[in-house]
């Protein structure tokens, strides 16, 4: 078809790499592949965090929820760690990868301990198949132990911020009042998502047209 750029979201991990390996002179943008990675989401999350926190080096970032199946988490962990942040993962042991602690990333299953001193807490979506898949005793138990709410954010640093890559199960991963409160950056993440993705597309298209 003579295209210069392909943006791909695919249910199978590795699909963008397959295209990049087999297509010459075509830029491939990974918009999410299986449980592997979601770099465009990570870029906008990093941009949103930096807009409010400035330099992320030394900042404590807590990511809570289903890390095992989350391509968003995998890309976010890599991005935050590369920028020098201290990344802590929290959630049920059944939803934590067995070997996913790159670059000093730590795991703390007790969310109350994980959020202590945090600058930013990012909750992950709990998909319905996980809610009924036997990964934890019950949804009520998940809410009790891993929901991000006002009490838990009170253990974080004063002014600590909340993020969620969406879509959000309001009242499950995040309490309703917190999701719509002054600490929440969730709506700004959505707004920034359009700008970051369009800027990325423009940059790739410009590079393709100039041959750089």
Coordinates of C-alpha atoms in Angstrom, one line a residue:
X1 CA 0.0 0.0 0.0
X2 CA 3.0 2.3 0.1
X3 CA 2.6 3.4 3.7
X4 CA 5.3 5.2 5.6
X5 CA 4.0 4.5 9.1
X6 CA 2.0 1.7 10.7
X7 CA 0.3 2.1 14.1
X8 CA -0.6 -1.3 15.5
X9 CA -2.5 -2.5 18.5
X10 CA -2.7 -6.3 18.7
X11 CA -3.8 -9.0 21.1
X12 CA -0.6 -11.0 20.6
X13 CA 2.7 -10.0 22.2
X14 CA 5.4 -9.4 19.6
X15 CA 3.2 -8.4 16.7
X16 CA 4.8 -5.0 16.2
X17 CA 8.3 -6.5 16.3
X18 CA 7.2 -9.0 13.7
X19 CA 6.1 -6.2 11.4
X20 CA 9.2 -4.1 12.0
X21 CA 11.4 -7.2 11.3
X22 CA 9.6 -8.0 8.0
X23 CA 8.8 -4.6 6.5
X24 CA 11.6 -2.4 5.2
X25 CA 11.4 1.4 5.1
X26 CA 8.3 1.5 7.3
X27 CA 8.1 3.0 10.8
X28 CA 6.1 0.8 13.2
X29 CA 4.5 2.4 16.3
X30 CA 3.5 -0.1 19.0
X31 CA 0.1 1.1 20.4
X32 CA -0.1 -2.0 22.7
X33 CA 0.7 -5.7 22.1
X34 CA -0.8 -8.4 24.2
X35 CA 0.6 -8.3 27.7
X36 CA 4.0 -7.2 26.5
X37 CA 4.2 -3.4 26.2
X38 CA 2.3 -0.2 25.7
X39 CA 5.0 2.5 25.0
X40 CA 2.7 5.2 23.8
X41 CA 0.7 5.1 27.0
X42 CA 3.9 5.1 29.0
X43 CA 5.1 8.2 27.2
X44 CA 2.0 10.1 28.0
X45 CA 2.1 8.9 31.7
X46 CA 5.7 10.1 32.0
X47 CA 4.8 13.4 30.4
X48 CA 1.8 13.8 32.8
X49 CA 4.0 12.9 35.9
X50 CA 6.8 15.3 34.8
X51 CA 4.4 18.1 34.2
X52 CA 3.5 18.0 37.9
X53 CA 6.5 16.6 39.7
X54 CA 9.3 17.9 37.5
X55 CA 12.5 15.8 37.6
X56 CA 11.4 12.2 38.4
X57 CA 14.9 11.1 39.6
X58 CA 14.5 10.0 43.2
X59 CA 10.7 10.1 43.2
X60 CA 8.8 7.2 44.7
X61 CA 6.3 5.8 42.2
X62 CA 3.9 3.1 43.3
X63 CA 2.1 1.0 40.7
X64 CA -0.7 -1.1 42.2
X65 CA -2.9 -3.8 40.7
X66 CA -2.7 -6.5 38.0
X67 CA 1.0 -6.0 37.0
X68 CA 1.2 -9.6 35.6
X69 CA -1.2 -9.0 32.7
X70 CA -0.6 -5.3 32.3
X71 CA 1.3 -4.1 29.2
X72 CA 0.8 -0.5 30.6
X73 CA 2.7 -1.5 33.8
X74 CA 5.6 -3.1 31.9
X75 CA 6.2 0.0 29.8
X76 CA 5.6 2.4 32.8
X77 CA 8.1 0.5 35.0
X78 CA 10.7 0.7 32.3
X79 CA 10.1 4.4 31.7
X80 CA 9.9 5.6 35.3
X81 CA 13.0 3.5 36.3
X82 CA 15.0 4.9 33.3
X83 CA 14.3 8.4 34.5
X84 CA 15.7 7.6 37.9
X85 CA 12.5 7.0 39.9
X86 CA 12.2 4.5 42.7
X87 CA 9.4 2.2 41.5
X88 CA 7.4 0.0 43.9
X89 CA 4.9 -2.6 42.6
X90 CA 2.0 -3.7 44.8
X91 CA -0.9 -6.1 44.5
X92 CA -1.9 -9.7 45.0
X93 CA 1.0 -12.1 44.8
X94 CA -0.9 -14.0 42.1
X95 CA -0.9 -10.8 39.9
X96 CA 2.8 -10.1 40.3
X97 CA 5.2 -11.4 37.6
X98 CA 7.7 -13.9 39.0
X99 CA 10.7 -12.2 37.5
X100 CA 10.0 -8.5 36.8
X101 CA 12.2 -6.4 39.0
X102 CA 14.5 -4.6 36.5
X103 CA 16.7 -1.7 37.5
X104 CA 16.1 -2.0 41.2
X105 CA 12.3 -2.1 41.0
X106 CA 10.9 -3.6 44.2
X107 CA 7.7 -5.5 45.2
X108 CA 5.7 -4.8 48.3
X109 CA 2.4 -6.7 48.6
X110 CA 1.1 -4.6 51.5
X111 CA -0.2 -1.4 49.8
X112 CA -0.2 0.5 53.1
X113 CA 3.6 0.0 53.3
X114 CA 4.2 0.6 49.6
X115 CA 2.5 4.0 49.6
X116 CA 4.4 5.4 52.5
X117 CA 6.4 8.3 51.3
X118 CA 5.1 8.0 47.7
X119 CA 5.1 11.0 45.4
X120 CA 2.7 9.3 42.9
X121 CA 0.4 6.3 43.0
X122 CA -0.8 4.7 39.8
X123 CA -3.6 2.2 39.9
X124 CA -4.1 -0.4 37.2
X125 CA -7.4 -1.6 35.7
X126 CA -8.6 -4.9 37.1
X127 CA -10.2 -6.7 34.1
X128 CA -13.4 -8.7 34.6
X129 CA -11.7 -12.0 33.8
X130 CA -9.3 -11.4 36.7
X131 CA -12.1 -10.6 39.0
X132 CA -13.6 -14.0 38.5
X133 CA -10.5 -16.0 37.6
X134 CA -9.5 -17.1 41.1
X135 CA -6.5 -14.7 41.3
X136 CA -7.7 -13.4 44.7
X137 CA -10.5 -14.5 47.1
X138 CA -13.1 -11.9 46.2
X139 CA -13.6 -8.5 44.7
X140 CA -14.5 -7.3 48.2
X141 CA -11.1 -8.6 49.5
X142 CA -9.3 -6.8 46.6
X143 CA -11.0 -3.5 47.4
X144 CA -10.1 -3.9 51.1
X145 CA -6.4 -4.6 50.5
X146 CA -5.5 -2.9 47.3
X147 CA -8.0 -0.1 46.5
X148 CA -6.3 3.3 46.4
X149 CA -8.4 5.5 48.7
X150 CA -8.2 8.6 50.9
X151 CA -6.8 6.7 53.9
X152 CA -4.0 5.1 51.9
X153 CA -3.1 8.3 50.1
X154 CA -2.9 9.9 53.6
X155 CA 0.2 7.6 54.1
X156 CA 1.9 9.0 51.0
X157 CA 3.7 12.3 50.9
X158 CA 1.7 15.5 51.4
X159 CA 0.3 16.4 47.9
X160 CA 1.0 13.0 46.4
X161 CA -0.7 12.5 43.1
X162 CA -3.0 9.8 41.7
X163 CA -2.9 8.3 38.1
X164 CA -4.8 5.6 36.3
X165 CA -4.2 4.7 32.6
X166 CA -7.9 3.8 32.2
X167 CA -10.5 2.6 31.6
X168 CA -11.2 2.7 35.4
X169 CA -13.5 0.6 37.4
X170 CA -14.5 3.4 39.7
X171 CA -15.0 2.2 43.3
X172 CA -12.8 -0.8 42.7
X173 CA -9.2 0.2 41.9
X174 CA -9.8 3.8 43.1
X175 CA -12.4 5.2 45.5
X176 CA -14.9 7.5 43.7
X177 CA -14.1 10.6 45.8
X178 CA -10.4 10.2 45.2
X179 CA -10.8 9.6 41.5
X180 CA -12.5 13.0 41.1
X181 CA -10.5 14.9 43.8
X182 CA -7.7 17.5 43.5
X183 CA -4.9 14.8 43.7
X184 CA -6.2 13.0 40.6
X185 CA -4.5 13.4 37.3
X186 CA -6.7 10.9 35.5
X187 CA -8.6 13.4 33.3
X188 CA -5.3 15.1 32.4
X189 CA -3.9 11.8 31.4
X190 CA -6.8 11.4 28.9
X191 CA -6.2 14.9 27.6
X192 CA -2.4 14.4 27.3
X193 CA -3.0 11.1 25.5
X194 CA -4.3 12.9 22.4
X195 CA -1.4 15.4 22.3
X196 CA 1.4 12.9 23.0
X197 CA 0.1 10.3 20.4
X198 CA -0.4 13.0 17.7
X199 CA 3.1 14.4 18.4
X200 CA 4.6 11.0 18.1
X201 CA 2.9 10.3 14.9
X202 CA 4.0 13.7 13.5
X203 CA 7.6 13.1 14.5
X204 CA 7.6 9.6 12.9
X205 CA 5.9 10.8 9.7
X206 CA 8.4 13.7 9.4
X207 CA 11.3 11.4 9.8
X208 CA 9.9 9.1 7.1
X209 CA 9.4 12.0 4.7
X210 CA 13.0 13.3 5.2
X211 CA 14.6 9.9 5.3
X212 CA 16.1 10.4 8.8

